[in-house]
């Protein structure tokens, strides 16, 4: 858990929309702060920046910079995904189970399976299953130029690219938002129907096993509407949403008012539904083909996401064609936002929080490290610095207060010593013999007062009891409290055993100041004994003359 607050923006650059999820991590955990989306804009070649290497790269740079400046201009930490159509996916079976050795071997194992040179390619791979001798690995290879073009539009002073992964990997990690018992030791499928393409994933035990991208998406439903209604793409998209198409196997009867309101005939609607169902059937057929080539068992359940999943009847049609349970994710976002639209973005956040040995990150290589960028900024340390400054102020204030109090006490003690000194030493300057005589007379005077009035000082009593207490080498003894009132001394202490209580009582009873020792209480506390003693003092037991010789 981080000790300071940090924000990072996950950008899901789709085929028709850019979606972003802003997260904040800190001592209180990780929280989703904002979700923002923006449709992609297609520009003519002459409208692109001059620095753009090509039409596609220029479109990407324009749209992603436009998105960041529109919604998150103050953010500087980014997490990006490469689209699956720019990645080479390869399945490997390697006779190694150690992850560090796998990281070294995977590029060489996959080299012969790629149509490009490793000199210009970055490869990442992770094992999704291992036995005693071999590991099943899924690997991704991306050209360095592709990674560079993805990162460069966001490279600026203070900006940091935290991770560059794959959109299919982020989608697979969305499974981990489910309760653990829903995906642990299970094989699950994912179908994400995007704008121009559909991603098919198979996940086992929360790890990606298989992925594939189909050139089928929600835009194909729009094309059907545009063809039948003789409309342009923008109008057809609006019509598609307004018609509220239902592609379920059971035909839904529409009232006459429905056709008048949307200016569509029954024949047109029937053709739109029939052709749209054919698109869903094609997705189901491709899913079946994918299941046949899986390196593991068929998924027991399939989760549906993406904008195309919001169309009525898609789930029911897929379920009928696949013969498996097709579900929507049982999750909710604030503001009634459909979670299916944000599966890849939120899943990428889950993937980013995994251990480094489980992540697919193209920036972990020496080449990738050069693209992370970023300079040390004290902004991220603002909160702990504030707390540290306040703590330092409180500490200094308490220290100064203690010093002042100590000096006052020292001055009081110096004054008391000066008063005592006046009663012992003649300030007029006597000889050393006179000084000794004066000190002895003062001492004898104090001793007589103690014998006649019983005026024992607490220090005298404490010294006497200390001298008569058995040594540490003889028994365990720890004084907790000593209370002196008139002719009685209450002693609370801790000794090693009940036998030590008797030894302590006998030792204190030998003191010339003590007349009687009474054990008030003794209680066993774990391996020690708490004891309370009451000491009755002798009247006039000063013995001061012996100390004044």
Short mmCIF file of N, CA and C in Angstrom, two decimals, residues 343-507:
data_model
loop_
_atom_site.label_atom_id
_atom_site.label_comp_id
_atom_site.label_asym_id
_atom_site.label_seq_id
_atom_site.Cartn_x
_atom_site.Cartn_y
_atom_site.Cartn_z
N UNK A 343 -15.36 -2.24 -19.22
CA UNK A 343 -14.70 -3.48 -18.79
C UNK A 343 -13.19 -3.43 -19.03
N UNK A 344 -12.76 -2.95 -20.19
CA UNK A 344 -11.33 -2.94 -20.50
C UNK A 344 -10.59 -1.92 -19.64
N UNK A 345 -11.15 -0.73 -19.47
CA UNK A 345 -10.48 0.31 -18.68
C UNK A 345 -10.35 -0.12 -17.22
N UNK A 346 -11.43 -0.59 -16.62
CA UNK A 346 -11.39 -1.00 -15.22
C UNK A 346 -10.54 -2.26 -15.06
N UNK A 347 -10.63 -3.17 -16.02
CA UNK A 347 -9.79 -4.36 -15.96
C UNK A 347 -8.32 -4.04 -16.04
N UNK A 348 -7.96 -3.02 -16.83
CA UNK A 348 -6.56 -2.61 -16.91
C UNK A 348 -6.05 -2.12 -15.56
N UNK A 349 -6.91 -1.47 -14.79
CA UNK A 349 -6.52 -1.06 -13.43
C UNK A 349 -6.23 -2.28 -12.57
N UNK A 350 -7.06 -3.32 -12.69
CA UNK A 350 -6.78 -4.56 -11.95
C UNK A 350 -5.44 -5.15 -12.38
N UNK A 351 -5.19 -5.14 -13.67
CA UNK A 351 -3.93 -5.69 -14.19
C UNK A 351 -2.73 -4.89 -13.70
N UNK A 352 -2.86 -3.58 -13.63
CA UNK A 352 -1.75 -2.73 -13.18
C UNK A 352 -1.38 -3.02 -11.72
N UNK A 353 -2.36 -3.42 -10.92
CA UNK A 353 -2.11 -3.66 -9.50
C UNK A 353 -1.59 -5.07 -9.21
N UNK A 354 -1.46 -5.90 -10.23
CA UNK A 354 -0.91 -7.24 -10.02
C UNK A 354 0.58 -7.17 -9.71
N UNK A 355 1.12 -8.27 -9.21
CA UNK A 355 2.56 -8.36 -9.00
C UNK A 355 3.28 -8.26 -10.34
N UNK A 356 4.51 -7.77 -10.30
CA UNK A 356 5.25 -7.55 -11.54
C UNK A 356 5.43 -8.85 -12.32
N UNK A 357 5.54 -9.97 -11.62
CA UNK A 357 5.74 -11.26 -12.29
C UNK A 357 4.47 -11.75 -13.00
N UNK A 358 3.33 -11.09 -12.77
CA UNK A 358 2.07 -11.49 -13.40
C UNK A 358 1.63 -10.52 -14.49
N UNK A 359 2.31 -9.39 -14.61
CA UNK A 359 1.87 -8.36 -15.55
C UNK A 359 2.48 -8.54 -16.94
N UNK A 360 1.71 -8.12 -17.95
CA UNK A 360 2.21 -8.01 -19.32
C UNK A 360 2.51 -6.53 -19.56
N UNK A 361 3.77 -6.16 -19.45
CA UNK A 361 4.14 -4.75 -19.54
C UNK A 361 5.32 -4.60 -20.50
N UNK A 362 5.09 -3.92 -21.61
CA UNK A 362 6.14 -3.73 -22.61
C UNK A 362 7.21 -2.74 -22.15
N UNK A 363 6.98 -2.04 -21.05
CA UNK A 363 7.95 -1.05 -20.58
C UNK A 363 8.95 -1.61 -19.58
N UNK A 364 8.90 -2.91 -19.33
CA UNK A 364 9.83 -3.50 -18.37
C UNK A 364 11.16 -3.89 -19.01
N UNK A 365 11.25 -3.80 -20.32
CA UNK A 365 12.51 -4.10 -21.01
C UNK A 365 13.42 -2.87 -20.98
N UNK A 366 14.71 -3.03 -21.28
CA UNK A 366 15.59 -1.84 -21.34
C UNK A 366 15.07 -0.78 -22.30
N UNK A 367 14.54 -1.21 -23.45
CA UNK A 367 13.97 -0.24 -24.39
C UNK A 367 12.75 0.46 -23.77
N UNK A 368 11.86 -0.31 -23.14
CA UNK A 368 10.66 0.27 -22.54
C UNK A 368 10.97 1.24 -21.42
N UNK A 369 12.02 0.96 -20.66
CA UNK A 369 12.37 1.86 -19.55
C UNK A 369 12.76 3.25 -20.05
N UNK A 370 13.27 3.33 -21.26
CA UNK A 370 13.63 4.64 -21.80
C UNK A 370 12.40 5.47 -22.16
N UNK A 371 11.23 4.82 -22.25
CA UNK A 371 10.01 5.53 -22.63
C UNK A 371 9.17 5.95 -21.44
N UNK A 372 9.49 5.45 -20.26
CA UNK A 372 8.65 5.78 -19.10
C UNK A 372 8.67 7.26 -18.79
N UNK A 373 9.88 7.83 -18.85
CA UNK A 373 10.00 9.27 -18.64
C UNK A 373 9.65 9.66 -17.23
N UNK A 374 9.44 10.97 -17.06
CA UNK A 374 9.07 11.49 -15.75
C UNK A 374 10.27 11.96 -14.97
N UNK A 375 10.10 13.04 -14.24
CA UNK A 375 11.10 13.57 -13.35
C UNK A 375 10.52 13.61 -11.96
N UNK A 376 11.42 13.56 -10.99
CA UNK A 376 10.97 13.57 -9.60
C UNK A 376 10.24 14.88 -9.31
N UNK A 377 9.01 14.74 -8.84
CA UNK A 377 8.20 15.91 -8.50
C UNK A 377 7.78 15.81 -7.05
N UNK A 378 7.90 16.92 -6.34
CA UNK A 378 7.51 16.92 -4.93
C UNK A 378 6.00 16.97 -4.75
N UNK A 379 5.26 17.15 -5.84
CA UNK A 379 3.80 17.21 -5.71
C UNK A 379 3.23 15.93 -5.13
N UNK A 380 3.78 14.79 -5.54
CA UNK A 380 3.25 13.53 -5.03
C UNK A 380 3.57 13.34 -3.55
N UNK A 381 4.60 14.08 -3.05
CA UNK A 381 4.96 13.96 -1.65
C UNK A 381 4.35 15.07 -0.80
N UNK A 382 3.43 15.85 -1.37
CA UNK A 382 2.90 17.01 -0.66
C UNK A 382 2.22 16.62 0.65
N UNK A 383 1.41 15.58 0.61
CA UNK A 383 0.70 15.17 1.83
C UNK A 383 1.64 14.69 2.92
N UNK A 384 2.56 13.74 2.64
CA UNK A 384 3.47 13.33 3.72
C UNK A 384 4.39 14.45 4.19
N UNK A 385 4.79 15.36 3.26
CA UNK A 385 5.63 16.48 3.68
C UNK A 385 4.87 17.38 4.65
N UNK A 386 3.58 17.62 4.37
CA UNK A 386 2.77 18.44 5.26
C UNK A 386 2.68 17.81 6.65
N UNK A 387 2.40 16.51 6.70
CA UNK A 387 2.32 15.83 7.99
C UNK A 387 3.67 15.86 8.72
N UNK A 388 4.76 15.68 7.97
CA UNK A 388 6.08 15.71 8.58
C UNK A 388 6.40 17.09 9.14
N UNK A 389 6.01 18.15 8.41
CA UNK A 389 6.25 19.51 8.88
C UNK A 389 5.47 19.80 10.16
N UNK A 390 4.19 19.38 10.18
CA UNK A 390 3.39 19.58 11.39
C UNK A 390 3.97 18.82 12.57
N UNK A 391 4.42 17.59 12.32
CA UNK A 391 5.01 16.79 13.40
C UNK A 391 6.29 17.45 13.92
N UNK A 392 7.10 18.02 12.99
CA UNK A 392 8.33 18.68 13.40
C UNK A 392 8.03 19.92 14.25
N UNK A 393 6.98 20.68 13.86
CA UNK A 393 6.61 21.87 14.64
C UNK A 393 6.17 21.48 16.04
N UNK A 394 5.33 20.45 16.13
CA UNK A 394 4.87 19.99 17.45
C UNK A 394 6.05 19.50 18.29
N UNK A 395 6.97 18.77 17.66
CA UNK A 395 8.13 18.25 18.39
C UNK A 395 9.01 19.38 18.90
N UNK A 396 9.28 20.38 18.05
CA UNK A 396 10.12 21.50 18.48
C UNK A 396 9.46 22.30 19.58
N UNK A 397 8.14 22.52 19.46
CA UNK A 397 7.43 23.27 20.50
C UNK A 397 7.48 22.55 21.84
N UNK A 398 7.25 21.24 21.82
CA UNK A 398 7.29 20.48 23.08
C UNK A 398 8.70 20.45 23.65
N UNK A 399 9.71 20.39 22.77
CA UNK A 399 11.09 20.39 23.25
C UNK A 399 11.45 21.71 23.92
N UNK A 400 11.07 22.83 23.29
CA UNK A 400 11.34 24.14 23.89
C UNK A 400 10.61 24.28 25.23
N UNK A 401 9.36 23.82 25.28
CA UNK A 401 8.60 23.89 26.53
C UNK A 401 9.29 23.08 27.63
N UNK A 402 9.76 21.87 27.29
CA UNK A 402 10.45 21.04 28.28
C UNK A 402 11.73 21.69 28.76
N UNK A 403 12.46 22.33 27.84
CA UNK A 403 13.71 22.99 28.24
C UNK A 403 13.43 24.13 29.21
N UNK A 404 12.40 24.93 28.92
CA UNK A 404 12.04 26.04 29.81
C UNK A 404 11.65 25.51 31.19
N UNK A 405 10.84 24.46 31.22
CA UNK A 405 10.42 23.88 32.49
C UNK A 405 11.61 23.34 33.27
N UNK A 406 12.52 22.65 32.57
CA UNK A 406 13.71 22.11 33.24
C UNK A 406 14.56 23.23 33.84
N UNK A 407 14.71 24.33 33.10
CA UNK A 407 15.52 25.44 33.63
C UNK A 407 14.87 26.05 34.87
N UNK A 408 13.55 26.16 34.85
CA UNK A 408 12.87 26.69 36.04
C UNK A 408 13.07 25.79 37.24
N UNK A 409 12.98 24.47 37.03
CA UNK A 409 13.19 23.55 38.14
C UNK A 409 14.63 23.62 38.65
N UNK A 410 15.59 23.75 37.71
CA UNK A 410 16.99 23.86 38.12
C UNK A 410 17.20 25.11 38.96
N UNK A 411 16.57 26.21 38.54
CA UNK A 411 16.69 27.44 39.32
C UNK A 411 16.09 27.28 40.72
N UNK A 412 14.95 26.59 40.81
CA UNK A 412 14.34 26.34 42.12
C UNK A 412 15.25 25.48 42.99
N UNK A 413 15.85 24.44 42.38
CA UNK A 413 16.75 23.58 43.15
C UNK A 413 18.00 24.34 43.59
N UNK A 414 18.51 25.22 42.71
CA UNK A 414 19.67 26.03 43.09
C UNK A 414 19.34 26.93 44.27
N UNK A 415 18.12 27.51 44.26
CA UNK A 415 17.72 28.36 45.38
C UNK A 415 17.61 27.56 46.68
N UNK A 416 17.06 26.34 46.60
CA UNK A 416 16.94 25.48 47.78
C UNK A 416 18.32 25.10 48.31
N UNK A 417 19.24 24.78 47.39
CA UNK A 417 20.61 24.43 47.82
C UNK A 417 21.27 25.62 48.48
N UNK A 418 21.03 26.81 47.91
CA UNK A 418 21.63 28.01 48.51
C UNK A 418 21.11 28.23 49.92
N UNK A 419 19.81 28.01 50.15
CA UNK A 419 19.24 28.16 51.48
C UNK A 419 19.84 27.14 52.45
N UNK A 420 19.97 25.89 51.98
CA UNK A 420 20.57 24.86 52.84
C UNK A 420 22.02 25.20 53.15
N UNK A 421 22.71 25.74 52.14
CA UNK A 421 24.13 26.06 52.34
C UNK A 421 24.31 27.15 53.39
N UNK A 422 23.37 28.10 53.44
CA UNK A 422 23.48 29.17 54.43
C UNK A 422 23.41 28.63 55.85
N UNK A 423 22.64 27.54 56.04
CA UNK A 423 22.51 26.96 57.37
C UNK A 423 23.70 26.10 57.75
N UNK A 424 24.55 25.74 56.77
CA UNK A 424 25.68 24.85 57.05
C UNK A 424 27.00 25.61 57.04
N UNK A 425 27.17 26.49 56.08
CA UNK A 425 28.46 27.17 55.91
C UNK A 425 28.30 28.64 56.25
N UNK A 426 29.22 29.13 57.04
CA UNK A 426 29.21 30.54 57.42
C UNK A 426 29.73 31.37 56.26
N UNK A 427 28.93 32.28 55.75
CA UNK A 427 29.38 33.08 54.60
C UNK A 427 30.45 34.09 54.94
N UNK A 428 30.79 34.26 56.26
CA UNK A 428 31.79 35.27 56.63
C UNK A 428 33.20 34.78 56.39
N UNK A 429 33.34 33.44 56.03
CA UNK A 429 34.68 32.95 55.72
C UNK A 429 35.42 32.43 56.92
N UNK A 430 35.04 31.33 57.51
CA UNK A 430 35.73 30.69 58.62
C UNK A 430 36.83 29.78 58.10
N UNK A 431 37.64 29.26 59.04
CA UNK A 431 38.67 28.29 58.67
C UNK A 431 38.02 26.95 58.41
N UNK A 432 38.79 26.03 57.83
CA UNK A 432 38.25 24.71 57.50
C UNK A 432 37.82 23.97 58.75
N UNK A 433 38.54 24.13 59.87
CA UNK A 433 38.15 23.47 61.13
C UNK A 433 36.82 24.02 61.61
N UNK A 434 36.63 25.33 61.49
CA UNK A 434 35.35 25.93 61.90
C UNK A 434 34.22 25.42 61.02
N UNK A 435 34.49 25.27 59.76
CA UNK A 435 33.45 24.77 58.85
C UNK A 435 33.04 23.37 59.23
N UNK A 436 34.03 22.50 59.52
CA UNK A 436 33.72 21.12 59.91
C UNK A 436 32.91 21.11 61.20
N UNK A 437 33.27 21.98 62.13
CA UNK A 437 32.54 22.03 63.40
C UNK A 437 31.10 22.49 63.17
N UNK A 438 30.91 23.48 62.31
CA UNK A 438 29.56 23.96 62.04
C UNK A 438 28.71 22.88 61.37
N UNK A 439 29.31 22.15 60.45
CA UNK A 439 28.58 21.08 59.77
C UNK A 439 28.17 20.01 60.76
N UNK A 440 29.13 19.62 61.68
CA UNK A 440 28.81 18.58 62.66
C UNK A 440 27.70 19.04 63.61
N UNK A 441 27.75 20.31 64.03
CA UNK A 441 26.70 20.81 64.92
C UNK A 441 25.34 20.79 64.23
N UNK A 442 25.33 21.20 62.96
CA UNK A 442 24.07 21.19 62.22
C UNK A 442 23.53 19.77 62.08
N UNK A 443 24.43 18.83 61.83
CA UNK A 443 24.03 17.43 61.67
C UNK A 443 23.46 16.87 62.97
N UNK A 444 24.16 17.16 64.10
CA UNK A 444 23.67 16.68 65.39
C UNK A 444 22.33 17.30 65.74
N UNK A 445 22.15 18.58 65.34
CA UNK A 445 20.87 19.24 65.60
C UNK A 445 19.74 18.54 64.85
N UNK A 446 20.02 18.17 63.61
CA UNK A 446 19.00 17.47 62.83
C UNK A 446 18.71 16.09 63.44
N UNK A 447 19.77 15.42 63.91
CA UNK A 447 19.58 14.09 64.51
C UNK A 447 18.73 14.18 65.77
N UNK A 448 18.99 15.22 66.61
CA UNK A 448 18.18 15.37 67.84
C UNK A 448 16.72 15.62 67.49
N UNK A 449 16.48 16.43 66.46
CA UNK A 449 15.09 16.67 66.04
C UNK A 449 14.41 15.38 65.61
N UNK A 450 15.17 14.54 64.92
CA UNK A 450 14.58 13.28 64.46
C UNK A 450 14.28 12.37 65.64
N UNK A 451 15.15 12.35 66.68
CA UNK A 451 14.91 11.50 67.83
C UNK A 451 13.75 12.01 68.67
N UNK A 452 13.66 13.33 68.81
CA UNK A 452 12.62 13.90 69.67
C UNK A 452 11.28 14.01 68.97
N UNK A 453 11.30 14.33 67.67
CA UNK A 453 10.05 14.61 66.96
C UNK A 453 9.71 13.56 65.90
N UNK A 454 10.65 12.64 65.66
CA UNK A 454 10.38 11.64 64.61
C UNK A 454 10.31 12.23 63.22
N UNK A 455 11.01 13.30 62.97
CA UNK A 455 10.95 13.99 61.68
C UNK A 455 11.91 13.33 60.69
N UNK A 456 11.51 12.19 60.17
CA UNK A 456 12.34 11.47 59.21
C UNK A 456 12.10 12.03 57.80
N UNK A 457 13.18 12.17 57.07
CA UNK A 457 13.05 12.62 55.70
C UNK A 457 12.82 11.43 54.77
N UNK A 458 12.08 11.70 53.68
CA UNK A 458 11.77 10.61 52.74
C UNK A 458 13.04 10.03 52.14
N UNK A 459 14.04 10.87 51.89
CA UNK A 459 15.29 10.36 51.32
C UNK A 459 16.00 9.44 52.30
N UNK A 460 15.94 9.77 53.60
CA UNK A 460 16.55 8.90 54.61
C UNK A 460 15.88 7.53 54.62
N UNK A 461 14.55 7.56 54.54
CA UNK A 461 13.81 6.30 54.56
C UNK A 461 14.12 5.49 53.31
N UNK A 462 14.11 6.16 52.14
CA UNK A 462 14.37 5.46 50.89
C UNK A 462 15.76 4.85 50.88
N UNK A 463 16.77 5.59 51.40
CA UNK A 463 18.12 5.05 51.45
C UNK A 463 18.21 3.86 52.39
N UNK A 464 17.52 3.95 53.52
CA UNK A 464 17.56 2.86 54.50
C UNK A 464 16.92 1.59 53.92
N UNK A 465 15.79 1.75 53.25
CA UNK A 465 15.13 0.58 52.67
C UNK A 465 15.96 -0.01 51.53
N UNK A 466 16.61 0.86 50.77
CA UNK A 466 17.46 0.37 49.68
C UNK A 466 18.62 -0.45 50.22
N UNK A 467 19.22 0.04 51.30
CA UNK A 467 20.36 -0.67 51.88
C UNK A 467 19.97 -2.03 52.44
N UNK A 468 18.70 -2.18 52.84
CA UNK A 468 18.26 -3.44 53.46
C UNK A 468 17.50 -4.36 52.50
N UNK A 469 17.34 -3.92 51.26
CA UNK A 469 16.69 -4.78 50.27
C UNK A 469 17.72 -5.74 49.69
N UNK A 470 17.39 -7.05 49.56
CA UNK A 470 18.33 -8.02 48.98
C UNK A 470 18.78 -7.58 47.59
N UNK A 471 20.01 -7.92 47.24
CA UNK A 471 20.58 -7.53 45.95
C UNK A 471 19.85 -8.23 44.80
N UNK A 472 20.00 -7.68 43.58
CA UNK A 472 19.36 -8.27 42.39
C UNK A 472 19.85 -9.69 42.14
N UNK A 473 21.11 -9.95 42.48
CA UNK A 473 21.64 -11.29 42.25
C UNK A 473 21.01 -12.33 43.16
N UNK A 474 20.41 -11.88 44.27
CA UNK A 474 19.80 -12.80 45.22
C UNK A 474 18.33 -13.05 44.92
N UNK A 475 17.63 -12.07 44.43
CA UNK A 475 16.21 -12.23 44.14
C UNK A 475 15.75 -11.13 43.18
N UNK A 476 14.64 -11.43 42.48
CA UNK A 476 14.04 -10.42 41.59
C UNK A 476 13.23 -9.44 42.43
N UNK A 477 13.49 -8.14 42.23
CA UNK A 477 12.75 -7.11 42.97
C UNK A 477 12.60 -5.89 42.08
N UNK A 478 11.34 -5.39 41.98
CA UNK A 478 11.07 -4.15 41.23
C UNK A 478 10.09 -3.31 42.03
N UNK A 479 10.55 -2.12 42.45
CA UNK A 479 9.71 -1.22 43.24
C UNK A 479 8.71 -0.53 42.33
N UNK A 480 7.43 -0.60 42.69
CA UNK A 480 6.38 0.06 41.91
C UNK A 480 5.93 1.36 42.56
N UNK A 481 5.80 1.35 43.88
CA UNK A 481 5.29 2.56 44.55
C UNK A 481 5.75 2.56 46.00
N UNK A 482 6.10 3.76 46.51
CA UNK A 482 6.45 3.94 47.92
C UNK A 482 5.71 5.16 48.43
N UNK A 483 4.94 4.99 49.51
CA UNK A 483 4.12 6.08 50.07
C UNK A 483 4.45 6.22 51.56
N UNK A 484 4.86 7.44 51.93
CA UNK A 484 5.27 7.70 53.32
C UNK A 484 4.26 8.65 53.95
N UNK A 485 3.60 8.21 55.01
CA UNK A 485 2.66 9.04 55.77
C UNK A 485 2.93 8.86 57.25
N UNK A 486 3.35 9.92 57.89
CA UNK A 486 3.62 9.92 59.33
C UNK A 486 4.62 8.82 59.68
N UNK A 487 4.20 7.78 60.43
CA UNK A 487 5.09 6.71 60.88
C UNK A 487 4.90 5.42 60.08
N UNK A 488 4.25 5.52 58.94
CA UNK A 488 3.96 4.32 58.15
C UNK A 488 4.47 4.52 56.72
N UNK A 489 5.07 3.45 56.20
CA UNK A 489 5.53 3.43 54.82
C UNK A 489 4.83 2.28 54.09
N UNK A 490 4.12 2.63 53.00
CA UNK A 490 3.46 1.62 52.17
C UNK A 490 4.36 1.33 50.96
N UNK A 491 4.71 0.06 50.76
CA UNK A 491 5.60 -0.35 49.67
C UNK A 491 4.84 -1.31 48.75
N UNK A 492 4.76 -0.97 47.46
CA UNK A 492 4.20 -1.88 46.44
C UNK A 492 5.35 -2.29 45.53
N UNK A 493 5.53 -3.61 45.37
CA UNK A 493 6.67 -4.09 44.61
C UNK A 493 6.33 -5.39 43.90
N UNK A 494 7.26 -5.82 43.04
CA UNK A 494 7.12 -7.08 42.31
C UNK A 494 8.33 -7.94 42.62
N UNK A 495 8.09 -9.19 43.05
CA UNK A 495 9.17 -10.13 43.38
C UNK A 495 8.99 -11.39 42.54
N UNK A 496 10.00 -12.27 42.63
CA UNK A 496 9.98 -13.43 41.77
C UNK A 496 9.06 -14.54 42.21
N UNK A 497 8.87 -14.73 43.52
CA UNK A 497 8.04 -15.85 44.00
C UNK A 497 7.51 -15.51 45.39
N UNK A 498 6.64 -16.39 45.91
CA UNK A 498 6.09 -16.18 47.25
C UNK A 498 7.19 -16.32 48.31
N UNK A 499 8.21 -17.14 48.05
CA UNK A 499 9.33 -17.26 49.00
C UNK A 499 10.08 -15.94 49.11
N UNK A 500 10.16 -15.23 47.99
CA UNK A 500 10.86 -13.94 48.01
C UNK A 500 10.11 -12.92 48.85
N UNK A 501 8.79 -13.09 49.01
CA UNK A 501 8.02 -12.17 49.86
C UNK A 501 8.52 -12.26 51.29
N UNK A 502 8.72 -13.50 51.76
CA UNK A 502 9.23 -13.67 53.13
C UNK A 502 10.63 -13.14 53.28
N UNK A 503 11.49 -13.39 52.30
CA UNK A 503 12.86 -12.90 52.37
C UNK A 503 12.89 -11.38 52.42
N UNK A 504 12.05 -10.74 51.58
CA UNK A 504 12.01 -9.28 51.56
C UNK A 504 11.52 -8.74 52.90
N UNK A 505 10.49 -9.38 53.45
CA UNK A 505 9.93 -8.92 54.73
C UNK A 505 10.96 -9.02 55.85
N UNK A 506 11.69 -10.15 55.87
CA UNK A 506 12.72 -10.33 56.91
C UNK A 506 13.85 -9.33 56.73
N UNK A 507 14.26 -9.07 55.48
CA UNK A 507 15.37 -8.14 55.25
C UNK A 507 15.01 -6.72 55.68
#
